[in-house]
Amino acid sequence: MPEFDEHGFYSSYSTEAARAVKYRNHNAGLFQQLRGAAVVNGQVSDLTPKVRAYVEENIDLCHPDRVHICDGSERENGYLIQLMQQQGTIMPLPKYQNCWLARTNPADTARVESKTFICTEERSETIPTPKEGIKGTLGNWMSPKKMDEAIKERFTGCMRGRTMYVVPFSMGPIVSPLSKIGIELTDSPYVVASMRIMTRMGEAVLNKLQETDEFVKCLHSVGVPANGFIEMASWPCDPERTIILHKPKNNEIVSYGSGYGGNSLLGKKCFALRIGSTIAKREGWLAEHMLILGITNPKGEKRYIAAAFPSACGKTNLAMMTPSLPGYKVECVGDDIAWMRFDKNGVLRAINPENGFFGVAPGTSTKSNPIAMSTIFKNTLFTNVASTSDGGVFWEGMEDEIQPGVTVTDWRGQRWTKDSKSPAAHPNSRFCTPASQCPIIDPQWEAPEGVPISAILFGGRRPTGVPLVYEARDWKHGVLIGAAMRSEATAAAEHKGKIIMHDPFAMRPFFGYNFGHYLQHWLSMSNKSSNLPKIFHVNWFRKSSEGKFLWPGFGENARVLDWILKRLDNEDCAEETPIGLVPKRGGINLEGLSEKVDMQQLFGLSKNFWLEEVFAIEKYFKEQVGQDLPEDLVRELSGLKKRVEAM
Ligand code: O2Y
Ligand code: MN
């Protein structure tokens, strides 16, 4: 196959359309054809029959001019970077090594939950039936017929004049029996470059497919065919018609109209969580929205913990924590997703299916997360952060990290000062960076067998009523705690206030199937082991009556993990309360804390608060889960209610 640059067309032609002409006129005969598209990289013979059929079927639908089979090489990445610069999608950040900044269309800056659907024959396979007159909030359902119509309407000819990239990727280390493979077909070079960071991508995956030939089908288009010689938009997208579809029966994902994050990097939320959870249900394991960390105590004893917090509750910060307690060490396995399976000895083993971090930039600083800051300034693709006149990046939280005299350009490309009315970086701006660069990446983070999980944490932003930490009485109670998770979040656009929202298992936007059936699946896990992980709930965000945080958080959270480790060793440092076990007086090590902590307020349990909490959970279950709520959880909740009433 010819080298890309041998023909000189990358540097001398600036539009995709012009390149297409160059291809046709000068390279006729050089490239293999596949259903009328020129195969400009890779060999069709490298594709298994099943992959080839999938590619062909979608060439027939999308009509790309070219097909590029990705090999994941440096050379290929260099080409994509050059191409994206020419198209104006990214610009270099010369202050750092191999870092790039993408500015999206302002209408394409986040996951779009309302346009995300799970497609099953029956609605009840996807979502529990909400109470009459109540709008369901546990996912969106679409019939397969409607899905097919939506696809046909949007995808027919959507890649005309453009390149279809065939992206073979593995979620999890290629050699791990816990991993799964996907093939993403996309017309976005930004997606290819990001998938190369976030997953194991390229030739090795195609080789692996020769053994298994099993993959999740992921079709993606930004929805903007190249139109003759008209200059391509720097961030092509079709926000009005954006749609993200999942068909669990076929292990299939179809995403149209958005080039951003979770909408287009289909390995992440779409595969690893939504389709992942349906595969996990079928195969008897768990695909969860959880970080995984390793923690070593001063005696050198190490444990692994998985933790589910809703989006924007500090998962990345906890996964990369610098413990303030002397002698403790935290190491990071993953910051967002955990795939967990009981092994033959009944040990719950977890892998991080991802290969990178797609972290929120604003708020990340040397103070809040020095480890992230020392991870992200090489080989990183930033999106929608602000840029600086010295060739670097800036976002809210980096005020102390920018040199005097340096000026800032905001995420929309406008000059920005600290008196500007809008933020410099988009609140959902991101860094996309290789996990291997994290200075505290766990030595076992790619272990094919996964790491052994000793504890599962659920948590959220709870300004009132919920103590810093409590332990579930047993597995079933732990499942109730996960199901009852709530967290403070910004409400819908019109009234922007903060409200406490239900976010069970931090999975509300990511369930691939009926939440009631998901709960049953979690309950059934207790049959798989006599040595189940202990379950805890944590809340770093409780506030005093004056509205001040009662707990310093960040590295001091190690004190909570220290108590959890002691509980894992069955130390007698907990006492029963109606809501679960809390630390005994003196159970949490407060030595060396720079500010006094009001433990009474931090752990205070109010009967009124908990009655209201139980009422809210009961209402939520009745309205949203109805008949699908497992009996075991009805009993658990009634047990909690009785204990609270007796307070
Ligand atoms: O807006 C997006 O597409 C990103 S959302 C996201 C990204 C990384 C990790 N977690 C999340 C999330 O919403 O939970
Ligand atoms: Mn997440």
CSV table of C-alpha atoms in Angstrom, one decimal, residues 370-609:
chain,number,residue,atom,x,y,z
A,370,PRO,CA,-1.9,17.2,41.2
A,371,ILE,CA,-1.7,13.7,39.8
A,372,ALA,CA,-4.1,14.6,36.9
A,373,MET,CA,-2.1,17.7,36.3
A,374,SER,CA,1.1,15.7,36.0
A,375,THR,CA,-0.7,13.3,33.6
A,376,ILE,CA,-2.2,15.6,31.0
A,377,PHE,CA,0.5,17.8,29.6
A,378,LYS,CA,1.8,15.4,26.9
A,379,ASN,CA,0.0,13.3,24.2
A,380,THR,CA,-3.3,14.9,25.2
A,381,LEU,CA,-6.3,16.0,23.2
A,382,PHE,CA,-8.1,18.9,24.9
A,383,THR,CA,-11.6,19.9,23.9
A,384,ASN,CA,-13.3,23.2,24.6
A,385,VAL,CA,-10.8,24.5,27.2
A,386,ALA,CA,-9.4,28.0,26.9
A,387,SER,CA,-6.0,28.6,25.3
A,388,THR,CA,-3.2,31.0,26.4
A,389,SER,CA,-0.8,33.3,24.6
A,390,ASP,CA,2.1,31.1,25.6
A,391,GLY,CA,0.7,28.1,23.8
A,392,GLY,CA,-0.9,26.4,26.7
A,393,VAL,CA,-4.4,25.8,28.1
A,394,PHE,CA,-6.5,27.4,30.8
A,395,TRP,CA,-9.7,26.7,32.7
A,396,GLU,CA,-11.5,27.7,35.8
A,397,GLY,CA,-9.3,26.5,38.7
A,398,MET,CA,-6.0,27.2,36.9
A,399,GLU,CA,-5.9,30.9,38.0
A,400,ASP,CA,-2.8,30.3,40.1
A,401,GLU,CA,-1.0,28.3,37.3
A,402,ILE,CA,-0.8,31.0,34.7
A,403,GLN,CA,2.2,33.3,34.3
A,404,PRO,CA,1.8,37.1,34.6
A,405,GLY,CA,1.3,38.8,31.2
A,406,VAL,CA,-0.2,35.7,29.6
A,407,THR,CA,-3.5,36.4,27.8
A,408,VAL,CA,-6.4,33.9,27.5
A,409,THR,CA,-8.7,33.0,24.6
A,410,ASP,CA,-11.9,31.4,25.7
A,411,TRP,CA,-13.3,28.1,24.3
A,412,ARG,CA,-15.2,29.9,21.6
A,413,GLY,CA,-12.1,31.7,20.4
A,414,GLN,CA,-12.8,35.1,22.0
A,415,ARG,CA,-10.4,37.1,24.1
A,416,TRP,CA,-11.1,36.4,27.8
A,417,THR,CA,-10.3,38.2,31.0
A,418,LYS,CA,-11.2,37.5,34.6
A,419,ASP,CA,-13.9,40.2,34.3
A,420,SER,CA,-15.5,38.4,31.4
A,421,LYS,CA,-19.1,37.3,32.1
A,422,SER,CA,-18.8,33.8,30.7
A,423,PRO,CA,-16.3,31.1,31.7
A,424,ALA,CA,-13.1,30.7,29.9
A,425,ALA,CA,-13.5,27.0,29.4
A,426,HIS,CA,-16.8,25.3,28.7
A,427,PRO,CA,-18.0,23.7,32.0
A,428,ASN,CA,-17.9,20.3,30.2
A,429,SER,CA,-14.5,20.8,28.6
A,430,ARG,CA,-12.3,17.8,28.7
A,431,PHE,CA,-8.8,16.3,28.6
A,432,CYS,CA,-8.4,13.0,26.8
A,433,THR,CA,-5.1,11.6,28.0
A,434,PRO,CA,-3.5,8.1,28.1
A,435,ALA,CA,-3.9,6.3,31.5
A,436,SER,CA,-0.4,5.0,31.2
A,437,GLN,CA,0.9,8.5,31.8
A,438,CYS,CA,-0.6,8.7,35.2
A,439,PRO,CA,2.3,8.7,37.7
A,440,ILE,CA,0.3,6.6,40.1
A,441,ILE,CA,-1.2,4.2,37.6
A,442,ASP,CA,-1.5,0.9,39.5
A,443,PRO,CA,1.1,-1.8,38.5
A,444,GLN,CA,-1.8,-4.2,38.1
A,445,TRP,CA,-4.0,-1.9,36.0
A,446,GLU,CA,-3.7,-4.1,32.9
A,447,ALA,CA,-3.7,-7.4,34.7
A,448,PRO,CA,-5.7,-9.8,32.5
A,449,GLU,CA,-7.4,-11.4,35.4
A,450,GLY,CA,-8.4,-8.0,36.9
A,451,VAL,CA,-7.8,-6.7,40.4
A,452,PRO,CA,-9.6,-8.2,43.5
A,453,ILE,CA,-12.3,-5.8,44.8
A,454,SER,CA,-12.7,-5.8,48.6
A,455,ALA,CA,-15.2,-2.9,48.9
A,456,ILE,CA,-17.8,-1.1,46.9
A,457,LEU,CA,-18.5,2.6,47.6
A,458,PHE,CA,-21.6,4.5,46.7
A,459,GLY,CA,-21.8,8.2,47.1
A,460,GLY,CA,-23.1,11.5,46.1
A,461,ARG,CA,-23.3,15.2,46.9
A,462,ARG,CA,-25.5,15.4,49.9
A,463,PRO,CA,-25.3,18.8,51.6
A,464,THR,CA,-27.6,17.7,54.5
A,465,GLY,CA,-28.5,14.7,56.6
A,466,VAL,CA,-26.2,12.0,55.1
A,467,PRO,CA,-23.1,11.2,57.3
A,468,LEU,CA,-19.6,11.1,56.0
A,469,VAL,CA,-19.6,7.3,55.8
A,470,TYR,CA,-21.7,4.4,56.7
A,471,GLU,CA,-21.5,0.7,56.0
A,472,ALA,CA,-24.2,-1.5,54.7
A,473,ARG,CA,-25.5,-4.3,57.0
A,474,ASP,CA,-25.1,-6.9,54.2
A,475,TRP,CA,-25.2,-7.3,50.4
A,476,LYS,CA,-29.0,-6.7,50.1
A,477,HIS,CA,-28.9,-3.6,52.2
A,478,GLY,CA,-25.9,-2.5,50.0
A,479,VAL,CA,-28.0,-3.0,46.9
A,480,LEU,CA,-30.7,-0.8,48.5
A,481,ILE,CA,-28.1,1.9,49.2
A,482,GLY,CA,-27.0,1.8,45.6
A,483,ALA,CA,-30.6,1.9,44.3
A,484,ALA,CA,-31.4,4.8,46.7
A,485,MET,CA,-28.5,7.0,45.6
A,486,ARG,CA,-29.3,10.7,45.3
A,487,SER,CA,-27.0,13.6,44.6
A,488,GLU,CA,-27.2,17.4,44.4
A,489,ALA,CA,-27.1,18.5,40.7
A,490,THR,CA,-28.0,21.5,38.6
A,491,ALA,CA,-31.6,21.3,37.6
A,492,ALA,CA,-33.0,21.6,34.1
A,493,ALA,CA,-32.1,24.6,32.0
A,494,GLU,CA,-35.0,26.9,32.9
A,495,HIS,CA,-34.4,27.1,36.6
A,496,LYS,CA,-30.7,26.3,37.0
A,497,GLY,CA,-31.1,25.8,40.8
A,498,LYS,CA,-29.6,22.9,42.7
A,499,ILE,CA,-31.8,20.0,43.5
A,500,ILE,CA,-31.3,16.5,45.0
A,501,MET,CA,-31.7,14.1,42.1
A,502,HIS,CA,-32.1,10.3,42.1
A,503,ASP,CA,-29.2,8.6,40.4
A,504,PRO,CA,-29.3,4.9,41.3
A,505,PHE,CA,-25.8,3.3,41.2
A,506,ALA,CA,-24.7,6.5,39.4
A,507,MET,CA,-26.1,4.7,36.3
A,508,ARG,CA,-29.3,6.6,35.6
A,509,PRO,CA,-28.1,7.8,32.2
A,510,PHE,CA,-26.3,4.5,31.4
A,511,PHE,CA,-28.7,1.6,32.1
A,512,GLY,CA,-28.8,-0.7,29.1
A,513,TYR,CA,-31.9,-2.4,30.3
A,514,ASN,CA,-34.8,-2.2,32.8
A,515,PHE,CA,-33.6,-0.9,36.1
A,516,GLY,CA,-35.8,-3.3,38.1
A,517,HIS,CA,-34.1,-6.2,36.3
A,518,TYR,CA,-30.7,-4.6,36.9
A,519,LEU,CA,-31.5,-4.6,40.7
A,520,GLN,CA,-32.4,-8.3,40.5
A,521,HIS,CA,-29.1,-9.0,38.7
A,522,TRP,CA,-27.2,-7.2,41.5
A,523,LEU,CA,-29.1,-9.2,44.2
A,524,SER,CA,-28.3,-12.4,42.3
A,525,MET,CA,-24.6,-11.7,42.7
A,526,SER,CA,-24.8,-12.8,46.3
A,527,ASN,CA,-25.1,-16.4,45.2
A,528,LYS,CA,-21.8,-16.2,43.4
A,529,SER,CA,-19.5,-15.9,46.5
A,530,SER,CA,-19.3,-16.5,50.2
A,531,ASN,CA,-16.8,-13.7,50.4
A,532,LEU,CA,-18.7,-10.7,49.0
A,533,PRO,CA,-17.2,-7.2,49.0
A,534,LYS,CA,-18.5,-5.0,51.8
A,535,ILE,CA,-20.6,-2.0,50.6
A,536,PHE,CA,-20.3,1.5,52.0
A,537,HIS,CA,-21.9,4.9,51.3
A,538,VAL,CA,-19.7,8.1,51.5
A,539,ASN,CA,-20.6,11.8,51.4
A,540,TRP,CA,-17.7,14.3,51.3
A,541,PHE,CA,-20.1,17.2,50.8
A,542,ARG,CA,-22.2,17.6,54.0
A,543,LYS,CA,-22.5,21.2,55.0
A,544,SER,CA,-22.9,23.0,58.3
A,545,SER,CA,-25.9,25.1,59.1
A,546,GLU,CA,-23.8,28.1,57.9
A,547,GLY,CA,-23.3,26.4,54.5
A,548,LYS,CA,-19.7,25.5,55.0
A,549,PHE,CA,-18.3,22.0,54.1
A,550,LEU,CA,-17.9,20.0,57.3
A,551,TRP,CA,-15.2,17.8,55.9
A,552,PRO,CA,-12.0,19.0,54.1
A,553,GLY,CA,-12.2,16.2,51.4
A,554,PHE,CA,-9.5,15.5,48.8
A,555,GLY,CA,-6.5,13.9,50.4
A,556,GLU,CA,-8.2,13.8,53.8
A,557,ASN,CA,-10.7,11.3,52.4
A,558,ALA,CA,-7.9,8.8,53.1
A,559,ARG,CA,-9.1,8.9,56.7
A,560,VAL,CA,-12.4,7.5,55.5
A,561,LEU,CA,-10.7,4.9,53.4
A,562,ASP,CA,-8.5,4.0,56.5
A,563,TRP,CA,-11.7,3.3,58.4
A,564,ILE,CA,-13.1,1.2,55.5
A,565,LEU,CA,-9.9,-0.8,55.4
A,566,LYS,CA,-10.2,-1.5,59.2
A,567,ARG,CA,-13.8,-2.7,58.6
A,568,LEU,CA,-12.6,-5.0,55.9
A,569,ASP,CA,-10.3,-6.5,58.5
A,570,ASN,CA,-13.4,-6.8,60.8
A,571,GLU,CA,-12.0,-4.4,63.3
A,572,ASP,CA,-14.4,-3.4,66.0
A,573,CYS,CA,-14.5,0.3,65.1
A,574,ALA,CA,-18.2,0.6,64.0
A,575,GLU,CA,-21.5,0.8,65.7
A,576,GLU,CA,-25.0,0.1,64.4
A,577,THR,CA,-27.5,2.9,63.6
A,578,PRO,CA,-30.8,2.6,61.8
A,579,ILE,CA,-29.2,3.4,58.5
A,580,GLY,CA,-26.2,1.1,58.8
A,581,LEU,CA,-22.9,1.0,60.6
A,582,VAL,CA,-21.0,4.2,61.3
A,583,PRO,CA,-17.6,4.8,62.9
A,584,LYS,CA,-17.4,4.5,66.7
A,585,ARG,CA,-16.2,7.5,68.5
A,586,GLY,CA,-12.4,7.7,67.6
A,587,GLY,CA,-12.9,5.3,64.7
A,588,ILE,CA,-11.9,7.8,62.2
A,589,ASN,CA,-8.2,8.9,62.5
A,590,LEU,CA,-8.3,12.7,62.9
A,591,GLU,CA,-4.6,13.1,63.9
A,592,GLY,CA,-2.8,15.9,62.1
A,593,LEU,CA,-5.9,17.5,60.5
A,594,SER,CA,-5.2,21.2,60.1
A,595,GLU,CA,-8.7,22.3,60.9
A,596,LYS,CA,-11.0,21.0,63.6
A,597,VAL,CA,-13.9,18.9,62.3
A,598,ASP,CA,-17.3,18.9,63.9
A,599,MET,CA,-17.8,15.2,64.0
A,600,GLN,CA,-21.2,15.6,65.8
A,601,GLN,CA,-22.6,17.5,62.8
A,602,LEU,CA,-20.8,15.4,60.3
A,603,PHE,CA,-22.3,12.2,61.6
A,604,GLY,CA,-25.5,13.5,63.1
A,605,LEU,CA,-28.6,11.5,62.2
A,606,SER,CA,-31.9,13.3,62.3
A,607,LYS,CA,-35.1,11.2,62.5
A,608,ASN,CA,-37.0,13.8,60.5
A,609,PHE,CA,-34.4,13.9,57.7
